[in-house]
CSV table of C-alpha atoms and ligand atoms in Angstrom, one decimal:
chain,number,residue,atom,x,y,z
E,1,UNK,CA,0.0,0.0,0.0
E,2,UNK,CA,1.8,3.5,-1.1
E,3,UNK,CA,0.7,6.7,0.5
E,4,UNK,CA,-0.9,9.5,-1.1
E,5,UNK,CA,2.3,10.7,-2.4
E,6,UNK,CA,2.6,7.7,-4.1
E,7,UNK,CA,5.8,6.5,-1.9
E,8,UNK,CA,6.1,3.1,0.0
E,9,UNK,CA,6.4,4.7,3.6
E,10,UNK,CA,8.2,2.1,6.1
E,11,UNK,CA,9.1,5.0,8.6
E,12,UNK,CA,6.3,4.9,11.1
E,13,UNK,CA,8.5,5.0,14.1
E,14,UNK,CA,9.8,8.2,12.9
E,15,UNK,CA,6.2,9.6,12.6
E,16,UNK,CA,2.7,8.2,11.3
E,17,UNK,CA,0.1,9.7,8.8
E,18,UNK,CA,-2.9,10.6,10.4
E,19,UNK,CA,-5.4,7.9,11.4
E,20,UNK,CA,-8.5,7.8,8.7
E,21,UNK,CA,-11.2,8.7,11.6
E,22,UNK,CA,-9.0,11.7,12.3
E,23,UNK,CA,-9.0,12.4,8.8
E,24,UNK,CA,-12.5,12.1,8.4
E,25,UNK,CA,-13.2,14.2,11.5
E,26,UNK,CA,-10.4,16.8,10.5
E,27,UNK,CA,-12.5,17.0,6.7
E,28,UNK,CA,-16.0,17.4,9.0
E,29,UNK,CA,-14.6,20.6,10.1
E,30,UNK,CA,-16.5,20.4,13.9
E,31,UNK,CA,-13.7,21.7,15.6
E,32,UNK,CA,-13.2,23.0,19.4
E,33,UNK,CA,-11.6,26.0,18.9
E,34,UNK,CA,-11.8,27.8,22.1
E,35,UNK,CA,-9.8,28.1,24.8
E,36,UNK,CA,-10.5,25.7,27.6
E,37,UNK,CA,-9.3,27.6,30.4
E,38,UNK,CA,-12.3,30.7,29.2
E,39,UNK,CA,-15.6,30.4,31.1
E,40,UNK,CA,-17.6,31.2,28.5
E,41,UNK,CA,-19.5,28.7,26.8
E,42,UNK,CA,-17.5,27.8,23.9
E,43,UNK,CA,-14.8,27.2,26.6
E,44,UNK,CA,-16.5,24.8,28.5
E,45,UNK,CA,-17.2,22.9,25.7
E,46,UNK,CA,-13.4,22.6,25.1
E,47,UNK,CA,-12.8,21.9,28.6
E,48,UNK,CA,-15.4,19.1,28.6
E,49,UNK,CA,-13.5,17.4,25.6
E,50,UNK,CA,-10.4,17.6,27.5
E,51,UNK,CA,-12.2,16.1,30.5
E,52,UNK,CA,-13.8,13.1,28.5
E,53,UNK,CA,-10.1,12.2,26.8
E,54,UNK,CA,-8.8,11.7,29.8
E,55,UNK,CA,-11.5,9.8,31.3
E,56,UNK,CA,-10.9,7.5,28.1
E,57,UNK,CA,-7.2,7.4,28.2
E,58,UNK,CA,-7.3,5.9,31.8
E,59,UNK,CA,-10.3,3.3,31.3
E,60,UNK,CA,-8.4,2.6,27.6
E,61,UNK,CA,-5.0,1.8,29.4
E,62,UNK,CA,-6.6,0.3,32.5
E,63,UNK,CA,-5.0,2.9,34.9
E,64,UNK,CA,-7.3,3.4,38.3
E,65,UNK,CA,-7.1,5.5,40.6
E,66,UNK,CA,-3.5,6.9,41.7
E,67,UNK,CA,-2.5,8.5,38.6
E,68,UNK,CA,-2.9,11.9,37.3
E,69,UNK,CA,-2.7,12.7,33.0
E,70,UNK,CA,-0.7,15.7,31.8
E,71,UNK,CA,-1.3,16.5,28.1
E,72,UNK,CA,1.8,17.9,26.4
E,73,UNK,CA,3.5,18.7,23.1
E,74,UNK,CA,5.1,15.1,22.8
E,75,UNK,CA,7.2,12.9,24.1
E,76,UNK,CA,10.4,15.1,24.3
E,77,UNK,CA,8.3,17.1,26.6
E,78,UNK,CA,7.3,14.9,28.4
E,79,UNK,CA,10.3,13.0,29.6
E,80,UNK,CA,12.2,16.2,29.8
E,81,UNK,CA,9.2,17.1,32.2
E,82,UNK,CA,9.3,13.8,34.3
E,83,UNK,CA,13.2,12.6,34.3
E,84,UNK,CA,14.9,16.5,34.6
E,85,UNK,CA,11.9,17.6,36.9
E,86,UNK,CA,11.9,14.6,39.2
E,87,UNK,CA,15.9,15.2,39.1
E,88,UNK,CA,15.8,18.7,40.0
E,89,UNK,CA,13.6,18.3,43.0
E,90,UNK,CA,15.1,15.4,44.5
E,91,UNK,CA,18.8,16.8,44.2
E,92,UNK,CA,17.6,19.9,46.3
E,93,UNK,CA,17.3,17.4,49.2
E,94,UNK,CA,21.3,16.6,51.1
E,95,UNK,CA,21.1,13.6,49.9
E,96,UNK,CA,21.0,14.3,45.7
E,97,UNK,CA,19.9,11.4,43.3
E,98,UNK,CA,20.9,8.7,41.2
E,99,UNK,CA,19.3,8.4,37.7
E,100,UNK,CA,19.3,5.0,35.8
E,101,UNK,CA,19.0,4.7,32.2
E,102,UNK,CA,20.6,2.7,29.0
E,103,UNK,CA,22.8,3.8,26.2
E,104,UNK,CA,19.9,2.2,23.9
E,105,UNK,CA,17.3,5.0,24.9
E,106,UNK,CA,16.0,7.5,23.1
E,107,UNK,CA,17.9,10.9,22.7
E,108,UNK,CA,15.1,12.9,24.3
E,109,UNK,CA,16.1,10.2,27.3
E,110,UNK,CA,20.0,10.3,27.3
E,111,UNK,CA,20.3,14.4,26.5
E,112,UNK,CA,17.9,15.5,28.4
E,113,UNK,CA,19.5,14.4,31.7
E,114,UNK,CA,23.1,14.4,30.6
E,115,UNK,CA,25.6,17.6,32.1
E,116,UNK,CA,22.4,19.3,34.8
E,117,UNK,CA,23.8,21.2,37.2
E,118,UNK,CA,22.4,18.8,40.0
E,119,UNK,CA,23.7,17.2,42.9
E,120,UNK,CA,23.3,13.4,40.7
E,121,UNK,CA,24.9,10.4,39.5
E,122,UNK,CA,24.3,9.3,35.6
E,123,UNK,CA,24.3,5.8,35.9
E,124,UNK,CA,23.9,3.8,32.7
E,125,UNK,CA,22.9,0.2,32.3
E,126,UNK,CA,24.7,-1.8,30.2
E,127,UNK,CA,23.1,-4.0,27.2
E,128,UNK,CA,23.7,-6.3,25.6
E,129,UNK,CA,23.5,-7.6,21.8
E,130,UNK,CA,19.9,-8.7,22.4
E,131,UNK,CA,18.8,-5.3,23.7
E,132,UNK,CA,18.4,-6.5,27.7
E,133,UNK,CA,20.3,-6.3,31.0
E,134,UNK,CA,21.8,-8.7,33.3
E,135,UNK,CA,18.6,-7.8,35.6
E,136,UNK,CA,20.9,-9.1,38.8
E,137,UNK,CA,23.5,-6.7,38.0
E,138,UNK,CA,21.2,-4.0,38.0
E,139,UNK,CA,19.0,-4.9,41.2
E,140,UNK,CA,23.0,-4.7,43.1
E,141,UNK,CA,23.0,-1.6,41.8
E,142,UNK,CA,20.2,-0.2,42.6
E,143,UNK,CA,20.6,-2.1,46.1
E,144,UNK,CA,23.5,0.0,46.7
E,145,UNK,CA,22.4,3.5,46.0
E,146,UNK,CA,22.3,5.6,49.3
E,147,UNK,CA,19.9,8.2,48.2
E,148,UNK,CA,16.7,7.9,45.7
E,149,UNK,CA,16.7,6.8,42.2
E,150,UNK,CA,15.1,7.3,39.3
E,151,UNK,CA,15.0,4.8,36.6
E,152,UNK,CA,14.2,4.9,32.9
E,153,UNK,CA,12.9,1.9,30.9
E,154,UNK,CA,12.4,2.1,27.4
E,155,UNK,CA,9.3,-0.7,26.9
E,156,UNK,CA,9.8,-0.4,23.1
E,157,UNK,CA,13.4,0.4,21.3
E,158,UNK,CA,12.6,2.6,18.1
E,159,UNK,CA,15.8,1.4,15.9
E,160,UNK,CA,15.3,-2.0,16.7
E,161,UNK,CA,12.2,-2.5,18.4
E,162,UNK,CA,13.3,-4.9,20.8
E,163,UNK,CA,10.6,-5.3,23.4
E,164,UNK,CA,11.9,-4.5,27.3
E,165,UNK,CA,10.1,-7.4,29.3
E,166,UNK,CA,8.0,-4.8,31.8
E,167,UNK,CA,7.2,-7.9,34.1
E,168,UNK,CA,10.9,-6.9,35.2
E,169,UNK,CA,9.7,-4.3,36.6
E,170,UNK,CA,7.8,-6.3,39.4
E,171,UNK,CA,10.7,-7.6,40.5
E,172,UNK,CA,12.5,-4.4,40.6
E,173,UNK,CA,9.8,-3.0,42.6
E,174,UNK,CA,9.5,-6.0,45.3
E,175,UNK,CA,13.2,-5.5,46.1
E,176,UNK,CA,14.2,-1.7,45.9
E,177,UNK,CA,12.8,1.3,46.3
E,178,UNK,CA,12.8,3.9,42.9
E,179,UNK,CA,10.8,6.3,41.0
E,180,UNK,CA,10.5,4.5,37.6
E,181,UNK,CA,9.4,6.1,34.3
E,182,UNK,CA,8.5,4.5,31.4
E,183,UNK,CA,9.0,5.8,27.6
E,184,UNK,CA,6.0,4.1,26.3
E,185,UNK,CA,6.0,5.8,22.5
E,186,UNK,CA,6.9,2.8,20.7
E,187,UNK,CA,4.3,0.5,22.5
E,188,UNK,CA,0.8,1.6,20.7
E,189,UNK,CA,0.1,-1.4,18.2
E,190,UNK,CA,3.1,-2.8,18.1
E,191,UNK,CA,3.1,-5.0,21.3
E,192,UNK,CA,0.3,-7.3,22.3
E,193,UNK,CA,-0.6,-6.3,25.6
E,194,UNK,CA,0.0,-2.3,24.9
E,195,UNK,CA,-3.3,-1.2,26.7
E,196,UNK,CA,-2.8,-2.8,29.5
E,197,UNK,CA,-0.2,-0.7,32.0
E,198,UNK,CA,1.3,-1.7,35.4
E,199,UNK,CA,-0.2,0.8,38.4
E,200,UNK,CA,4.2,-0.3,39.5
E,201,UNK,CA,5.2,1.9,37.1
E,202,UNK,CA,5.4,5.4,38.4
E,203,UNK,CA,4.9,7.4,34.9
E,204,UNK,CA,4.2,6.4,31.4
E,205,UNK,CA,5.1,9.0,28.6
E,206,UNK,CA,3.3,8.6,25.1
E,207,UNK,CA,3.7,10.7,21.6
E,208,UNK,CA,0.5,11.2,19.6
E,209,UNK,CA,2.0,11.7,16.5
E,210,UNK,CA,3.6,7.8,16.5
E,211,UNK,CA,0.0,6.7,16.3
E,212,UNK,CA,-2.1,8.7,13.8
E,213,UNK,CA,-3.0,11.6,16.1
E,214,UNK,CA,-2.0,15.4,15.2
E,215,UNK,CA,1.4,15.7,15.9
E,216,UNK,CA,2.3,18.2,18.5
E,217,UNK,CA,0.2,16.2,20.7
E,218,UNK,CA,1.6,13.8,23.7
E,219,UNK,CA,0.5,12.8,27.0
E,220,UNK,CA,2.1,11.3,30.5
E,221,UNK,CA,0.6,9.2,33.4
E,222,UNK,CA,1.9,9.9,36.6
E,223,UNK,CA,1.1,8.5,39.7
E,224,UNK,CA,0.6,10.6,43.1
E,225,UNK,CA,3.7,11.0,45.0
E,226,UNK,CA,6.0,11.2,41.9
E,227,UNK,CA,8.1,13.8,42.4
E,228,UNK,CA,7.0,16.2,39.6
E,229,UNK,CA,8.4,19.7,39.0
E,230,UNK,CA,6.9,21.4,36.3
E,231,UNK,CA,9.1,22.7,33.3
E,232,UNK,CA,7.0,25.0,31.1
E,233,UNK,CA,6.5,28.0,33.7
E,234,UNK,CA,3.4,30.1,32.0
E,235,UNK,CA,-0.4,30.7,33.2
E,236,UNK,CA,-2.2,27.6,35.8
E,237,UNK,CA,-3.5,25.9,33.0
E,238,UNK,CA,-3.6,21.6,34.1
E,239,UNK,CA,-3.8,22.8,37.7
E,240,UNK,CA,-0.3,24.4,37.2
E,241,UNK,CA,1.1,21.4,36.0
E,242,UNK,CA,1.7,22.8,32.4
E,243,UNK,CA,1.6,26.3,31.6
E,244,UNK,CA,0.2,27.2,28.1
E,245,UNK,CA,-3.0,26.9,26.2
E,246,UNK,CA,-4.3,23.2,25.8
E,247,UNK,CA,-4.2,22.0,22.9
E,248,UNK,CA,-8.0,20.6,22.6
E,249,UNK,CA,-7.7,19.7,18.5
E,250,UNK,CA,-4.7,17.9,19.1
E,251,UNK,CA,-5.7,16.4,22.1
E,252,UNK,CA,-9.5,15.3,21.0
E,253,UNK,CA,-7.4,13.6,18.0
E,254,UNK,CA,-5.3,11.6,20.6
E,255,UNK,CA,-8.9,9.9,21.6
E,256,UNK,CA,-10.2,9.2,17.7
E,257,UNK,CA,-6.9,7.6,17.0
E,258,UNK,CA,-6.7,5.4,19.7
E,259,UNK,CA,-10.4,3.9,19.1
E,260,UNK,CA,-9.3,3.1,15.3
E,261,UNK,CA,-6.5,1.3,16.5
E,262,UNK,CA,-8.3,-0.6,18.9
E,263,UNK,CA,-11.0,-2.4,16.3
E,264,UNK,CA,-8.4,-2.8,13.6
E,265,UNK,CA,-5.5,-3.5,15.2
E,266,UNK,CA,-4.4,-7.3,15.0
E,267,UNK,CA,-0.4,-7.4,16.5
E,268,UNK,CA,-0.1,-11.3,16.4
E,269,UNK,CA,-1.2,-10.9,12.6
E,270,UNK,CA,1.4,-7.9,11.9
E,271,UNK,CA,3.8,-10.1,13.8
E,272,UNK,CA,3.8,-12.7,11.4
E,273,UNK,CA,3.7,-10.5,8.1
E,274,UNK,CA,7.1,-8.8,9.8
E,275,UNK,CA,8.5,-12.1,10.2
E,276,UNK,CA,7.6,-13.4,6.9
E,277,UNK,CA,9.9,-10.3,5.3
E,278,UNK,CA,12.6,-10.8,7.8
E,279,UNK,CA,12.9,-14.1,7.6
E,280,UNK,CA,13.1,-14.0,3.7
E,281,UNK,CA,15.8,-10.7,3.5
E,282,UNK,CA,17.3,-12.8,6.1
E,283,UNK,CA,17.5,-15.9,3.5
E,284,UNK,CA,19.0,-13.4,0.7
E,285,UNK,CA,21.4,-12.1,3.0
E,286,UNK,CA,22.9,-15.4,3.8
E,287,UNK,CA,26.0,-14.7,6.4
E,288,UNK,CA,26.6,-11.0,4.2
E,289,UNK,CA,24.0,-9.3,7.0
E,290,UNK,CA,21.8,-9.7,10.0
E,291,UNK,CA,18.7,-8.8,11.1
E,292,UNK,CA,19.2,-6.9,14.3
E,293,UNK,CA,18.0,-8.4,17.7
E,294,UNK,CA,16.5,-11.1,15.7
E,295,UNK,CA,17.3,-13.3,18.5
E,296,UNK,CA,15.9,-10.9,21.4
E,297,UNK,CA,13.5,-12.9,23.6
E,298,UNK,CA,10.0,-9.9,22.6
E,299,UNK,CA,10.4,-8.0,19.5
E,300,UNK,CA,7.3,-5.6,18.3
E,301,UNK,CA,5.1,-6.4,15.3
E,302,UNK,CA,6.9,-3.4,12.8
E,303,UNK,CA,10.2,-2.9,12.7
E,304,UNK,CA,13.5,-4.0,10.9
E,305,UNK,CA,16.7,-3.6,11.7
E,306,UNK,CA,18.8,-4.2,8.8
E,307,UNK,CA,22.8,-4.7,8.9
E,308,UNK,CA,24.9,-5.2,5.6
E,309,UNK,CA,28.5,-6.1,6.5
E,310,UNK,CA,31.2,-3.4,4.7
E,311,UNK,CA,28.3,-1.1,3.2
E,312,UNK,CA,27.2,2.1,4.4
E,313,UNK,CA,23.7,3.2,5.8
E,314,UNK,CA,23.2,6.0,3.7
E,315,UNK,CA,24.2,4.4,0.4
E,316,UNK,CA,21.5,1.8,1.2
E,317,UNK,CA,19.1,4.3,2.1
E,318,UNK,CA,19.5,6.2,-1.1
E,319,UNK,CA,18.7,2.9,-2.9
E,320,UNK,CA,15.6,2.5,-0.7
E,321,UNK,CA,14.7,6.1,-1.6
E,322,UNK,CA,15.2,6.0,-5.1
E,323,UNK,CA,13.3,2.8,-5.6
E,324,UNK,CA,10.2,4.7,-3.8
E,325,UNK,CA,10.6,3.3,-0.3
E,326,UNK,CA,11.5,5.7,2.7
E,327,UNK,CA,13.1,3.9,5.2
E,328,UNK,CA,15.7,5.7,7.7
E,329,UNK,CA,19.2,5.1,9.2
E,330,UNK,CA,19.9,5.1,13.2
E,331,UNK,CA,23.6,6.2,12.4
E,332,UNK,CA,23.4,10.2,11.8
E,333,UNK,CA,24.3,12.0,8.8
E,334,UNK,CA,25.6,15.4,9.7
E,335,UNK,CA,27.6,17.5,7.2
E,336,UNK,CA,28.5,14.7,5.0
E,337,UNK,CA,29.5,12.9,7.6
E,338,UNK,CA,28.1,9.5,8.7
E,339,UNK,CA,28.0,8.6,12.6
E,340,UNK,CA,27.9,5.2,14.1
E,341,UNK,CA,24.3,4.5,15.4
E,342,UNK,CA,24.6,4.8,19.1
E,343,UNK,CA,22.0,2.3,20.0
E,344,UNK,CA,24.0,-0.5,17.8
E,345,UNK,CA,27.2,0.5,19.2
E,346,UNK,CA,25.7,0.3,22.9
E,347,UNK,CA,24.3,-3.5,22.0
E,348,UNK,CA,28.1,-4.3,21.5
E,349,UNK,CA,28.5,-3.8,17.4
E,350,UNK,CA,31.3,-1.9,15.9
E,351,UNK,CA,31.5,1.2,14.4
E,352,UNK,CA,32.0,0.0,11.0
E,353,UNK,CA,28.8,-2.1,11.8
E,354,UNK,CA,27.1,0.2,13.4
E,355,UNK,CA,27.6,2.7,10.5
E,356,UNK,CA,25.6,-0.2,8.4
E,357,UNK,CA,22.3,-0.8,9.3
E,358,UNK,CA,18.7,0.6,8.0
E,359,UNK,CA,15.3,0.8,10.0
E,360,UNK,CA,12.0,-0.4,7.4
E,361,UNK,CA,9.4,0.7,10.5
E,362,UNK,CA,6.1,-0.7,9.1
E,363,UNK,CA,2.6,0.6,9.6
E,364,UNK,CA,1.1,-1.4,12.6
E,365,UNK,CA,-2.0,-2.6,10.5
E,366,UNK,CA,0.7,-4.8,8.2
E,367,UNK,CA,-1.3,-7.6,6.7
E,368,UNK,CA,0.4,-10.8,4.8
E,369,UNK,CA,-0.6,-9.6,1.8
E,370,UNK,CA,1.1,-6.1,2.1
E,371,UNK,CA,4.3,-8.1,2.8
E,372,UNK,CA,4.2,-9.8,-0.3
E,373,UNK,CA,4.3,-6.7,-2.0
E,374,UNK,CA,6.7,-4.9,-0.1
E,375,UNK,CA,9.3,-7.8,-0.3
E,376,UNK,CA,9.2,-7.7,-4.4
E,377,UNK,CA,10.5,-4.0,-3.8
E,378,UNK,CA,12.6,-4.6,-1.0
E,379,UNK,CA,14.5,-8.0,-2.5
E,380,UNK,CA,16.1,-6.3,-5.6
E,381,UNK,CA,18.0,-3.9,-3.7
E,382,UNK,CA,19.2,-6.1,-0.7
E,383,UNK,CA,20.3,-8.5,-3.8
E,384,UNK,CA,22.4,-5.8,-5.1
E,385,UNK,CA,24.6,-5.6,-1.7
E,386,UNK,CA,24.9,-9.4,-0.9
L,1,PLP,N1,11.1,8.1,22.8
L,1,PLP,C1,11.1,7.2,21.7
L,1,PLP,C2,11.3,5.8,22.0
L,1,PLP,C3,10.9,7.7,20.4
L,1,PLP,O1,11.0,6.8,19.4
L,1,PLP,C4,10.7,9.1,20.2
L,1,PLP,C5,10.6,9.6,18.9
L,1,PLP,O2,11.1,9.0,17.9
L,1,PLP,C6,10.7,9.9,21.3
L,1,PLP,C7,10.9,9.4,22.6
L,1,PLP,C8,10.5,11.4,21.2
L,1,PLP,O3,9.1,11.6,20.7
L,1,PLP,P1,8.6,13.0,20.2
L,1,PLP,O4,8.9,13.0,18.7
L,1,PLP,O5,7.1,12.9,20.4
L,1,PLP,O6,9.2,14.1,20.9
């Protein structure tokens, strides 16, 4: 299936088209234009919206009582919001913080906590070429902090899309005391179980544009007693939480594009149309290439990670492009220059290696028959590098 633009589009992790239903209500025109926070009655209207999303989004991802929702711009928001905040206002106290995360998250993850002017350690796990953890190596760790600690978990890696087993987190839980936050942006359709969140966790952080709502659009769940500082300073708007007009558009989309996914979404059946393609570029490729985590113990139903020994990511991708297909490299290309994907590098790969693998991110709605096709367009150009 090409989109409008009549380009094969295997990017969704990067960013999705818009859902049909919010197509269909964006082409209705029944918009809520008005400020929420006004009292008139246009306003309230808004404001109701915003109510009713949230009272979906918490019966949608099971989430009682416990947790409060903060809408936001995305997901760079919102971790900067819940990992710098929750940072800040625990290294006020003598004792600072330690913060947890792994060399495979996402940027917005890694940057947004590295060099603050706290009182903090920056404590990364290590991983390893199946995307997980010793889990006993980090419970010691976390054993032995003397002062809180915050931990990231990234459920769903977006070059790879190796699955982090969140039943971990029980065990994490039952044995040490930490704030842990959850980048959940990669979840939506691609894992079986995606609606239904742990009340362990202490925040969850979702992007609306990764799953066919307007873009600008992102929301977190964070449970009472978190220790949540707000970062954009501005008017009381979400009880002070969030300065700045809500976003009610963006924010009624999150809603429209969650229901579609919910009756069409099948992830075993995408599973297995994924599979079906990897397993035959896997065939071409012989011992000339890999397929990324292929042996991780939970992979999601969209993406592949594709490494060709000795050739370069952006020669590939211009292949890929040419032929029709977007597709998008890990490794960045700045100036001319081509930089070793940091997520393969952490996993254990070399930077030749880690200079040589593409990411085909699938829609979520893949069907067997879509594979077909997409492998006809796909197999010529792997065949030209093996
Ligand atoms: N976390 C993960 C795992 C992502 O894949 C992304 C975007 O690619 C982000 C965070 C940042 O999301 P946003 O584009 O909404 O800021």
């Amino acid at each position: 299936m090409k989109l409008t633009n009549n380009r094969y589009y295997f990017d969704y992790n990067a960013t999705s088209p818009l859902s049909n239903s919010v197509i269909e209500w964006l082409a209705r025109g029944d918009f809520f234009y008005a400020n929420p926070s006004s009292i008139h009655t246009s306003g309230k209207e808004s404001q109701k919206i915003i109510n009713s999303v949230g009272h979906f989004l918490f019966k949608h991802f099971h989430l009682n009582g416990g947790f409060n929702l903060l809408f936001h711009s995305g997901a760079t928001e919102g971790i900067n919001t819940l990992l710098k905040g929750a940072i800040s206002k625990l290294s006020k106290r003598e004792s600072g913080v330690d913060f947890f995360y792994w060399g495979t998250d996402h940027s917005a993850v890694v940057n947004s906590c590295k060099n603050l002017n706290y009182n903090y350690r920056f404590n990364k796990i290590d991983s390893n070429k199946n995307g997980s953890c010793d889990l006993s190596k980090l419970l010691k760790q976390l054993e032995k902090c003397d002062q809180p600690a915050i931990v990231n978990f990234t459920w769903v890696n977006n070059e790879t899309g190796i699955i982090w087993p969140l039943k971990y987190i029980e065990e994490i839980k039952k044995k040490v005391e930490c704030f842990i936050h959850v980048d959940a942006v990669q979840s939506i359709g691609k894992v079986e179980n995606y609606r239904q969140l742990s009340s362990l966790v202490d925040a969850y952080t979702y992007s609306g544009h990764k799953f066919g709502a307007i873009p600008g659009s992102g929301f977190s769940f964070v449970k009472e007693g978190y220790p949540y500082q707000s970062l954009i300073e501005g008017g009381d708007q979400q009880e002070g939480n969030r300065g700045g007009t809500i976003n009610t558009m963006a924010i009624h989309s999150l809603e429209i594009a969650l229901k579609e996914m919910n009756e069409k979404i099948d992830v075993k059946d995408a599973k297995k149309a994924k599979r079906f393609i990897e397993d035959e570029i896997s065939k071409l490729m012989g011992s000339k290439g890999i397929i990324v985590g292929k042996d991780a113990d939970y992979r999601n139903s969209n993406t592949i990670n594709i490494l060709i020994y000795g050739f370069k990511a952006d020669q590939l991708l211009m292949d890929f492009d040419l032929a029709g297909m977007d597709v998008s490299i890990g490794s960045a290309c700045s100036s001319g220059l081509l930089k070793a994907s940091s997520v393969l590098q952490e996993m254990g790969y070399n930077q030749e290696d880690s200079k040589s693998s593409i990411r085909l991110s699938f829609s979520p709605y893949l069907t067997y028959k879509d594979a077909q096709e997409y492998l006809t367009k796909i197999t010529p150009i792997i065949k030209k590098y093996v």
